[in-house]
mmCIF file of C-alpha atoms in Angstrom:
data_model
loop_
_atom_site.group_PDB
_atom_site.id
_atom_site.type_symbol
_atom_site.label_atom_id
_atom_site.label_comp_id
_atom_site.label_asym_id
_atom_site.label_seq_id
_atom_site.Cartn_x
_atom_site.Cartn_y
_atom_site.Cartn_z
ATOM 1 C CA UNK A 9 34.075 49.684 -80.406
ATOM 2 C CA UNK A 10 34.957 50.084 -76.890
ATOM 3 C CA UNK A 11 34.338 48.021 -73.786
ATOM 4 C CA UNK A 12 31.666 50.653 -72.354
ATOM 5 C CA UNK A 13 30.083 50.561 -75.578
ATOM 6 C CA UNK A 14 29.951 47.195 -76.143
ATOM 7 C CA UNK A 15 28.434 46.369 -72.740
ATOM 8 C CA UNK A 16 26.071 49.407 -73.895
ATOM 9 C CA UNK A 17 25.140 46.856 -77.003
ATOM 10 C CA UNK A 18 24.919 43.990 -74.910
ATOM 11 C CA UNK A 19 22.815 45.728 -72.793
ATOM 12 C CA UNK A 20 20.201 46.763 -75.100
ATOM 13 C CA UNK A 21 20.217 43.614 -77.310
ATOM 14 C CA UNK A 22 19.343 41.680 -73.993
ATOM 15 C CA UNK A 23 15.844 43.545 -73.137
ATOM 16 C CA UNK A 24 15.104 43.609 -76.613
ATOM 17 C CA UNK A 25 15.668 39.446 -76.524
ATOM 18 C CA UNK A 26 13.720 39.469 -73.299
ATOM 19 C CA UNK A 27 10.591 41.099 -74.672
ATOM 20 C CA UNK A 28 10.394 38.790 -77.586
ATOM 21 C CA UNK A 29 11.244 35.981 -75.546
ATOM 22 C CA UNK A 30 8.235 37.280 -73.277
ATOM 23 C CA UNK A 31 6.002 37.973 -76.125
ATOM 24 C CA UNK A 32 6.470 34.625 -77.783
ATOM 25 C CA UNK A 33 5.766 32.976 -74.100
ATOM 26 C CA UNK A 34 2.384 34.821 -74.358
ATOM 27 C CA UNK A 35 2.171 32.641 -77.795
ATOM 28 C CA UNK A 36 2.836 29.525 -76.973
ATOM 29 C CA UNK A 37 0.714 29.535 -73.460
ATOM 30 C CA UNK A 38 -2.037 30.752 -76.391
ATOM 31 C CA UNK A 39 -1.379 27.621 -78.164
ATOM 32 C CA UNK A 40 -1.463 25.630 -75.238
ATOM 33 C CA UNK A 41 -4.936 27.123 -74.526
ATOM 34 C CA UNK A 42 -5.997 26.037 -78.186
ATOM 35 C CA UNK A 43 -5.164 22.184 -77.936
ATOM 36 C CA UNK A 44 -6.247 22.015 -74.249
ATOM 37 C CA UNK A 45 -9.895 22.992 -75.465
ATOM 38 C CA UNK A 46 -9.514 20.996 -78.265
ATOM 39 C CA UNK A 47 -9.379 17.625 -75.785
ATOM 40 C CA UNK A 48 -5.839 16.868 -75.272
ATOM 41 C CA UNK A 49 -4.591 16.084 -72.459
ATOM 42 C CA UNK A 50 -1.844 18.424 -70.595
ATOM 43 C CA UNK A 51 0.751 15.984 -70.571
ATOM 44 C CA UNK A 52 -0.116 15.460 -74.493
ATOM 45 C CA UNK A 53 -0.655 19.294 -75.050
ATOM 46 C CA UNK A 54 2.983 20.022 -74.362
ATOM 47 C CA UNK A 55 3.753 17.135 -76.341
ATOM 48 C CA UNK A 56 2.506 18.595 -79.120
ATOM 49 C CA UNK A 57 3.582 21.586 -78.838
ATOM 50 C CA UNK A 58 7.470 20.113 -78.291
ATOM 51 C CA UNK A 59 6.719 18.557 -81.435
ATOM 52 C CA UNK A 60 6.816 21.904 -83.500
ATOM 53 C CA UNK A 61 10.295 22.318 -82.442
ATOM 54 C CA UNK A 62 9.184 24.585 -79.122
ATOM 55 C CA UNK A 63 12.928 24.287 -77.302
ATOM 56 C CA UNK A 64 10.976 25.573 -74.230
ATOM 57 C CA UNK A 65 8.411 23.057 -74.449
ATOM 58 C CA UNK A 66 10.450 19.937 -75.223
ATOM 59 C CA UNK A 67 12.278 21.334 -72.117
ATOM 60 C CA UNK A 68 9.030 21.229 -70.167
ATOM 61 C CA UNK A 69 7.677 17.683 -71.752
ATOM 62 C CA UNK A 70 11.004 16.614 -71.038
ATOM 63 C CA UNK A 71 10.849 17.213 -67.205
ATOM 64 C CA UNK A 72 6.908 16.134 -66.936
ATOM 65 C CA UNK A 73 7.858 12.540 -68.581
ATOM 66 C CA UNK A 74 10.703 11.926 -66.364
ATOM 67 C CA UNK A 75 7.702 12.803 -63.230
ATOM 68 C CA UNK A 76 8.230 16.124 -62.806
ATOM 69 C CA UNK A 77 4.854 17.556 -61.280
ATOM 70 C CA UNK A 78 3.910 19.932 -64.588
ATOM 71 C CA UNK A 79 3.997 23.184 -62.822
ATOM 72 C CA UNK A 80 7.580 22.721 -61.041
ATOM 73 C CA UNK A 81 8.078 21.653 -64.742
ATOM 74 C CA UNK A 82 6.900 25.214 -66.282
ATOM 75 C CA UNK A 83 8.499 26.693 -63.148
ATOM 76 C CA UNK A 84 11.859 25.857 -63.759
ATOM 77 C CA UNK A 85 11.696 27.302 -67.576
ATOM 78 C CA UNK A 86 11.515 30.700 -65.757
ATOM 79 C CA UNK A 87 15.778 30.436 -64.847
ATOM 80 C CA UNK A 88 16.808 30.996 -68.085
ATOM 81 C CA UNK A 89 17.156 34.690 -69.613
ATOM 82 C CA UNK A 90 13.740 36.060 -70.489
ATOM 83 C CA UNK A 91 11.770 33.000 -68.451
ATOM 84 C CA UNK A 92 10.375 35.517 -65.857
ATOM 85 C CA UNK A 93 6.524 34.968 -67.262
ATOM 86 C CA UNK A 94 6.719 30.997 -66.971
ATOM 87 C CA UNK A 95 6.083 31.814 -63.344
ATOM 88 C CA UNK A 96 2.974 33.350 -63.806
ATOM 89 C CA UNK A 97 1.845 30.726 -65.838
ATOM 90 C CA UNK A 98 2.867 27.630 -63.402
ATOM 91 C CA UNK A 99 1.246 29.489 -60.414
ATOM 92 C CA UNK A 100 -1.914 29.662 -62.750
ATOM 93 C CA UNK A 101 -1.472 25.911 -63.903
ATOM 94 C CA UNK A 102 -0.820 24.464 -60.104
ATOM 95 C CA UNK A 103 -3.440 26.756 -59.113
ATOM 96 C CA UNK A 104 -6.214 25.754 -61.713
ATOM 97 C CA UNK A 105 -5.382 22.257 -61.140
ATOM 98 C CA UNK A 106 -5.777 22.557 -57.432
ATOM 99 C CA UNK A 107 -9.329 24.078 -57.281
ATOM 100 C CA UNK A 108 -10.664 22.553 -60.679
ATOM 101 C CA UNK A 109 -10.910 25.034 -62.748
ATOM 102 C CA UNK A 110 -11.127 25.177 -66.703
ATOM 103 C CA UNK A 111 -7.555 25.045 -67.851
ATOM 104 C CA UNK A 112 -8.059 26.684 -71.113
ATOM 105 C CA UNK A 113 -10.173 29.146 -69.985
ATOM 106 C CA UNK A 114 -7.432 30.064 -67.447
ATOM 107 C CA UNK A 115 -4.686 29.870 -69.929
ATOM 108 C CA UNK A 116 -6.369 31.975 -72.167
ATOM 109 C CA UNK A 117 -7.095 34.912 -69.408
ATOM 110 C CA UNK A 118 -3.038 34.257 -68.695
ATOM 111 C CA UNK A 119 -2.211 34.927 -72.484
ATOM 112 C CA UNK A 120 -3.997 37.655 -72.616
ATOM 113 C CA UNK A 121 -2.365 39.640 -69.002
ATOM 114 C CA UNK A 122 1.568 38.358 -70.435
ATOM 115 C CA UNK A 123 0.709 40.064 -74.052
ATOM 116 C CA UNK A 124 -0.960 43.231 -72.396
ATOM 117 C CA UNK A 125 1.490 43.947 -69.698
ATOM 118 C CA UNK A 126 4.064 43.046 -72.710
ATOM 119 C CA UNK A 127 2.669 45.752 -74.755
ATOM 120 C CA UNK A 128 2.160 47.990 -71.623
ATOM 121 C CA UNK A 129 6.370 47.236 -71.368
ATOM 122 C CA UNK A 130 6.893 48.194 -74.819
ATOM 123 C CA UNK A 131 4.869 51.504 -74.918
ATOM 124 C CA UNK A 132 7.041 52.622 -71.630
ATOM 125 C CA UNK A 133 10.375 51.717 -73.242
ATOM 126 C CA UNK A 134 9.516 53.082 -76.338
ATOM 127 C CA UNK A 135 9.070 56.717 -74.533
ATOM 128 C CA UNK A 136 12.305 56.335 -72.496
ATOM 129 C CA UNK A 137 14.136 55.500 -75.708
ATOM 130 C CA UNK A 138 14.393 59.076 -77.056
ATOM 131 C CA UNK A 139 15.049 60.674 -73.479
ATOM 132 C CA UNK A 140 17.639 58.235 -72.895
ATOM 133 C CA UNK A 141 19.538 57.760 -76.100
ATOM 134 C CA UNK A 142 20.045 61.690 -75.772
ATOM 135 C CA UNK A 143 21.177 62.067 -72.432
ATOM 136 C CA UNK A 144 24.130 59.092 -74.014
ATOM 137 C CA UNK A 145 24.827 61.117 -76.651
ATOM 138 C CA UNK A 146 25.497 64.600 -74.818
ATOM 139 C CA UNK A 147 27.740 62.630 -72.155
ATOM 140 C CA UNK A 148 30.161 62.389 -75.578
ATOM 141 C CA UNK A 149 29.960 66.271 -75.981
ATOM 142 C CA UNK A 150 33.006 67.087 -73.863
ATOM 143 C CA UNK A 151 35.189 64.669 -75.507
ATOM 144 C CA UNK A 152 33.723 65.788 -78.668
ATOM 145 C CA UNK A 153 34.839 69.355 -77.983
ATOM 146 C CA UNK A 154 38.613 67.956 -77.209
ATOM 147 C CA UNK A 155 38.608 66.731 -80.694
ATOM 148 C CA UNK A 156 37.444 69.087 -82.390
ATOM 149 C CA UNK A 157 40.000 71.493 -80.709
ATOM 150 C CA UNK A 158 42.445 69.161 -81.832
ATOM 151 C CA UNK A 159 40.948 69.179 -85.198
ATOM 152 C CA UNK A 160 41.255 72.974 -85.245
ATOM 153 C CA UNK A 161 45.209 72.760 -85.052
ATOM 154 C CA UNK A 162 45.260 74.269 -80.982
ATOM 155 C CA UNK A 163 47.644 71.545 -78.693
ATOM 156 C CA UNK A 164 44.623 70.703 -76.525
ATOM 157 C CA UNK A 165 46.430 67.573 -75.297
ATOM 158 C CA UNK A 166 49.841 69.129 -74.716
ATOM 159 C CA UNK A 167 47.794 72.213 -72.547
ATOM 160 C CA UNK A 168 45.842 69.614 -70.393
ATOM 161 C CA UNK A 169 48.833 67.020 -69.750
ATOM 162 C CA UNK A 170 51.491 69.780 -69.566
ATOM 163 C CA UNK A 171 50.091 73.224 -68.220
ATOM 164 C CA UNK A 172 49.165 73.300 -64.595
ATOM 165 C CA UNK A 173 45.434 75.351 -65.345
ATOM 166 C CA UNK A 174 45.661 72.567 -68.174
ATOM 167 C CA UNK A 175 45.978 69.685 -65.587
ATOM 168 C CA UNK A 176 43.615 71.072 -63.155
ATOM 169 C CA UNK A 177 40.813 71.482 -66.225
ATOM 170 C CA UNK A 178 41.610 67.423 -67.130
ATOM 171 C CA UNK A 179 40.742 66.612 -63.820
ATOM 172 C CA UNK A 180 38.089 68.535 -62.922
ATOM 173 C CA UNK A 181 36.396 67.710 -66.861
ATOM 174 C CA UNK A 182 36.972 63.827 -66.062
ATOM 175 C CA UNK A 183 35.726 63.853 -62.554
ATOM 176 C CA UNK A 184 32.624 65.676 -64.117
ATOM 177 C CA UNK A 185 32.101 63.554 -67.121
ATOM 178 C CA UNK A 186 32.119 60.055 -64.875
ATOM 179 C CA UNK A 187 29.574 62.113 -62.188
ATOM 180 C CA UNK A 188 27.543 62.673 -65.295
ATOM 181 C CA UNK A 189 27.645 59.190 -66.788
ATOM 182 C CA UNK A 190 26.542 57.566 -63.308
ATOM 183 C CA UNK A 191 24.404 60.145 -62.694
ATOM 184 C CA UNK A 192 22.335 59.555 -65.830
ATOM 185 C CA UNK A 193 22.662 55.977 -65.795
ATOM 186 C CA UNK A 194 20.930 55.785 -62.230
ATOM 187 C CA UNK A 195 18.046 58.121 -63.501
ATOM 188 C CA UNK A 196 17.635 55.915 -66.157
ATOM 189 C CA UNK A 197 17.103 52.690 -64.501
ATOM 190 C CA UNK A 198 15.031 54.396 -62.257
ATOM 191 C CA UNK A 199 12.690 55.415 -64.730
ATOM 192 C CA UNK A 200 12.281 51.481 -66.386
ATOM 193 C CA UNK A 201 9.487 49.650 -65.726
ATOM 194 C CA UNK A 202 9.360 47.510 -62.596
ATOM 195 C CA UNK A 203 9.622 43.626 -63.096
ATOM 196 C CA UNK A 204 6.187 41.274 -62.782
ATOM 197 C CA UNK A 205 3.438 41.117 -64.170
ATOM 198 C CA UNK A 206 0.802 44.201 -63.105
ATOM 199 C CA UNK A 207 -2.447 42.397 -61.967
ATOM 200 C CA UNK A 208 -1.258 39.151 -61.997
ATOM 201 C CA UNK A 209 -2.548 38.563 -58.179
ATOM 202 C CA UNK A 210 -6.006 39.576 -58.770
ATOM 203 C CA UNK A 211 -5.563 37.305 -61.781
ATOM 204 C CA UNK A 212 -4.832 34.130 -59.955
ATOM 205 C CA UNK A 213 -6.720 34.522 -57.648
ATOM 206 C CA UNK A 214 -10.089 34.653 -60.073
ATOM 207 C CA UNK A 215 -8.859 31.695 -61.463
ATOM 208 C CA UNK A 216 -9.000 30.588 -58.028
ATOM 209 C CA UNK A 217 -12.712 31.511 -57.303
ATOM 210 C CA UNK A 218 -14.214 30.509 -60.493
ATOM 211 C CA UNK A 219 -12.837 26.882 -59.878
ATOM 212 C CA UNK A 220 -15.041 27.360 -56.626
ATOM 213 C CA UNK A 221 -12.896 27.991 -53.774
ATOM 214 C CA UNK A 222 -13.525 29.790 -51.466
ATOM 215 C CA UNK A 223 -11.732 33.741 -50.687
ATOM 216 C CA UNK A 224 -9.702 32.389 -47.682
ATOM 217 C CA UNK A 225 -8.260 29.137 -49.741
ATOM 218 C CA UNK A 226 -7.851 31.469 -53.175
ATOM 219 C CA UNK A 227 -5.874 34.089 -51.016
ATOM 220 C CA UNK A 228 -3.825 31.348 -49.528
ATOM 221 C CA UNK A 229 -3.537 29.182 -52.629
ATOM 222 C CA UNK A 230 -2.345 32.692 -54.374
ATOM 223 C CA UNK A 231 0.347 33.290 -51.783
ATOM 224 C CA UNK A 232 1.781 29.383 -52.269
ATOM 225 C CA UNK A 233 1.781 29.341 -55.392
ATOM 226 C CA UNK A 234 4.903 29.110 -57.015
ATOM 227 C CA UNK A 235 7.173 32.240 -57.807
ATOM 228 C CA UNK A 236 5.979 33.312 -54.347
ATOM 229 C CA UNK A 237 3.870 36.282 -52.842
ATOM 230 C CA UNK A 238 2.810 38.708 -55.654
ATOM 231 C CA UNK A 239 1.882 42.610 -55.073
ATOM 232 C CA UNK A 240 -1.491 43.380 -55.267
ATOM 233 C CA UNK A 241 -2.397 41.465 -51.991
ATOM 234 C CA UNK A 242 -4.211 45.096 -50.591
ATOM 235 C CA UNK A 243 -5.905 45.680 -53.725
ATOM 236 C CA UNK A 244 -7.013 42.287 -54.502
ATOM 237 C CA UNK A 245 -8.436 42.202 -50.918
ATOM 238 C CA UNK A 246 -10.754 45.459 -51.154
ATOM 239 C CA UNK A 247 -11.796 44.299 -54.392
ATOM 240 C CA UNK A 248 -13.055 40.652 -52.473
ATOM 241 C CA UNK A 249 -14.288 42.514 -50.077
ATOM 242 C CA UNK A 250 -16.857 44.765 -52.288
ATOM 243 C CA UNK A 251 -17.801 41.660 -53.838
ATOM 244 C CA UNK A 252 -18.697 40.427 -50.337
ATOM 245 C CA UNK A 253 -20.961 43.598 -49.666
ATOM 246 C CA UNK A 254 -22.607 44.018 -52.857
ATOM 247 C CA UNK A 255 -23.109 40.245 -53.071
ATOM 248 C CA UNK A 256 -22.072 40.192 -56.867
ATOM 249 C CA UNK A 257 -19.486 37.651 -57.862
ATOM 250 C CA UNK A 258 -15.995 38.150 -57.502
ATOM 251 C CA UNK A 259 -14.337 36.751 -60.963
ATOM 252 C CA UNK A 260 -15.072 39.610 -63.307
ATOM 253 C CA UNK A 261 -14.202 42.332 -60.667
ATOM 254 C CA UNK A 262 -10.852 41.011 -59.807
ATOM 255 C CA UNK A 263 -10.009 40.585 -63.916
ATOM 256 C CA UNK A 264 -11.313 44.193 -64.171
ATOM 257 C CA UNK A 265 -8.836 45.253 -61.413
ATOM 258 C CA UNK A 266 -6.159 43.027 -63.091
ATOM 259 C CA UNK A 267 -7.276 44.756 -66.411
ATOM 260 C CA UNK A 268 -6.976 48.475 -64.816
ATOM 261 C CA UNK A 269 -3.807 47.660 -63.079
ATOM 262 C CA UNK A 270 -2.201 46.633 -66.206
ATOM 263 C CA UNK A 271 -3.421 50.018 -67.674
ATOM 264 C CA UNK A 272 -2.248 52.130 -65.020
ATOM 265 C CA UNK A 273 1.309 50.547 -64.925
ATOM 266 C CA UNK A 274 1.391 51.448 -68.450
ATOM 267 C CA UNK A 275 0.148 55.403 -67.710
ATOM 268 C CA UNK A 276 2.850 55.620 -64.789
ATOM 269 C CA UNK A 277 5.105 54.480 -66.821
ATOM 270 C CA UNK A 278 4.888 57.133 -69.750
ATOM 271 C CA UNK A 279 4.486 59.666 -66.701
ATOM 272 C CA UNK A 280 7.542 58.053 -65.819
ATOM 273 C CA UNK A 281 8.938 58.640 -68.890
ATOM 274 C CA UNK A 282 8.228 62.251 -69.043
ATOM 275 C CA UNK A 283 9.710 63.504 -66.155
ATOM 276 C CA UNK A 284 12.859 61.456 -67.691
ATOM 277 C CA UNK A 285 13.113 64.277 -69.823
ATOM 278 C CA UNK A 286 13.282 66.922 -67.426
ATOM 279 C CA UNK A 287 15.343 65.261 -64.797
ATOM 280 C CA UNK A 288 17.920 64.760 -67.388
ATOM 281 C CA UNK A 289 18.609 68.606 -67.567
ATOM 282 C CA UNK A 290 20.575 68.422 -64.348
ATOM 283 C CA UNK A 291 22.943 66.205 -64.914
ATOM 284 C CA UNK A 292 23.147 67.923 -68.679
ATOM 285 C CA UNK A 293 23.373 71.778 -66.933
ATOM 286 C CA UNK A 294 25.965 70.711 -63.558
ATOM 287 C CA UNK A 295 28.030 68.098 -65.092
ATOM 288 C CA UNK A 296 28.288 67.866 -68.547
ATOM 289 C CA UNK A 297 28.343 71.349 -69.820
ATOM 290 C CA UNK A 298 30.694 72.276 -67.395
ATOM 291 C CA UNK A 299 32.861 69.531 -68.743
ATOM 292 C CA UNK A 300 32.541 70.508 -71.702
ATOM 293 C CA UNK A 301 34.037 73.757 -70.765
ATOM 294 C CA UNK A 302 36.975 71.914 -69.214
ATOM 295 C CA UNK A 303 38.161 69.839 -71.577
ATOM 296 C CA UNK A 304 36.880 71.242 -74.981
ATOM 297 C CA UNK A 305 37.207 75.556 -74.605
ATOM 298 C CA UNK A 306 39.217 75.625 -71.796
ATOM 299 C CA UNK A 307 42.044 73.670 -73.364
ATOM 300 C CA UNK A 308 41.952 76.249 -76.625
ATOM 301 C CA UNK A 309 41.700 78.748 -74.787
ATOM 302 C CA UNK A 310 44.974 78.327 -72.707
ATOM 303 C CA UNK A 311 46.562 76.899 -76.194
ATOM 304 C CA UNK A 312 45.814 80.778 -77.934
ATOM 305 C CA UNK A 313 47.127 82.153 -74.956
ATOM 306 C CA UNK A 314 50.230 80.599 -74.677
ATOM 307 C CA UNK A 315 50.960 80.423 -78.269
ATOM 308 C CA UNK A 316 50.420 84.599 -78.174
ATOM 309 C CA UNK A 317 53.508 86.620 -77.289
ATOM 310 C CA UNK A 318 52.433 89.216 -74.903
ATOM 311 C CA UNK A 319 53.309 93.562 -75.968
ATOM 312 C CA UNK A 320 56.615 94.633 -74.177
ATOM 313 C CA UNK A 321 55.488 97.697 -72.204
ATOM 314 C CA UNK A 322 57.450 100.725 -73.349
ATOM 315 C CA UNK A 323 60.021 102.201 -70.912
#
């Protein structure tokens, strides 16, 4: 395998290890959940858990026996490849801890947003798979069409190294075949899903009210917390602010907005997904095919020409 398609390999290997590694962070804060409501202690929760072999929670025990404030403890999980949700979960554990509120509870309602916007994740890269993998596989077609020129018995490689029209088509078919590559590549990553967590503001900051602080402390304990400012600010602050008017409580609105963000990240994402499909027709229709023309019929084309002896004109 070549270098390009090794780093290809690499490439898709590593998101795949990242969503499991996110998916079995989801698990574990689960667990943690469990044994918290069960009466241990936090300190002894992660104990426990670093007892079942948990790397990541030994890690985190580890740091909290040596007197590492717990959530700098979970914080510092989130460095390593895949560790992006631990930060969610120590803003929610500082947080919690701050205003009082039920750490299991608020554990649990973390569990749950990690595994949703996980699936959520999953659903979107599961429709760019298709869209993608065949935009890859038609960036191949011009070099497919030099082989199989080659295969055909016409001296493709002697017309495009050796006849000037030849040389001209190589470089015009290479140029072309790079545009397309980068040119799909950067529609690609375009279309993946953003990073974060969708909601994750307007869930902090109900953990924040239903441990009884007020809306100016939960907005500002939200913004400190650590992994810094989250989006969402705007939308968690009309939501407050209909709470404030309608004189219903807060909590259940802001995990219903949390709830519908998560679901509408997922539905932009497909849309995302979608117009994938069609935006990959232009690189397809003004690079590749015109590539293809370069180096795989252009080349034969010039090869049956020059291999046929023109008619002498009479006279």
């Amino acid at each position: 395998m070549n270098r390009r398609g090794s780093s290809s390999v690499r490439r898709i290997s590593s998101r795949r290890s990242a969503g499991d590694e996110a998916a079995a962070i989801a698990g574990r804060v689960l667990k943690l959940a469990v044994l918290l409501q069960a009466g241990a202690s936090p300190d002894a929760a992660w104990r426990h858990l670093a007892g079942t072999g948990d790397a990541d929670a030994e890690r985190i025990a580890r740091r909290a026996a040596a007197g590492t404030p717990l959530p700098d403890s979970i914080e510092a999980e989130a460095a390593r490849p895949g560790g992006d949700p631990w930060r969610d979960v120590a803003a929610a554990w500082d947080i919690a801890a701050t205003v009082g509120a039920p750490l299991a509870d608020c554990l649990r309602s973390i569990a749950a947003a990690l595994r949703d916007a996980r699936e959520a994740q999953d659903d979107v890269r599961i429709a760019l798979a298709e869209p993608a993998g065949t935009a890859r596989l038609m960036t191949w077609l011009p070099l497919a069409g030099l082989l199989l020129g080659a295969a055909l018995g016409f001296d493709v490689l002697g017309v495009l190294f050796t006849h000037p029209v030849g040389i001209a088509c190589l470089l015009v078919g290479a140029g072309l075949l790079l545009l397309a590559r980068g040119w799909t590549r950067r529609l690609v990553r375009t279309a993946q899903p953003p990073p974060g967590t969708p909601g994750m503001h307007a869930e902090l900051t109900a953990i924040a009210l239903s441990g009884g602080a007020s809306i100016e402390r939960a907005q500002r304990l939200v913004a400190e917390a650590p992994g810094g400012p989250r989006p969402g600010a705007e939308e968690t602050a009309a939501v407050l602010a209909l709470s404030r008017d309608a004189g219903v409580p807060g909590v259940e609105l802001l995990r219903a907005t949390a709830a519908h963000e998560r679901q509408s990240a997922r539905t932009e994402g497909r849309l995302r997904a979608a117009k994938l499909g069609a935006r990959l027709l232009l690189p397809l229709g003004v690079c590749t095919l015109p590539a293809f023309l370069c180096l795989g019929v252009a080349p034969m084309l010039l090869g049956v020409l020059s291999a046929t002896p023109l008619p002498e004109l009479p006279g």
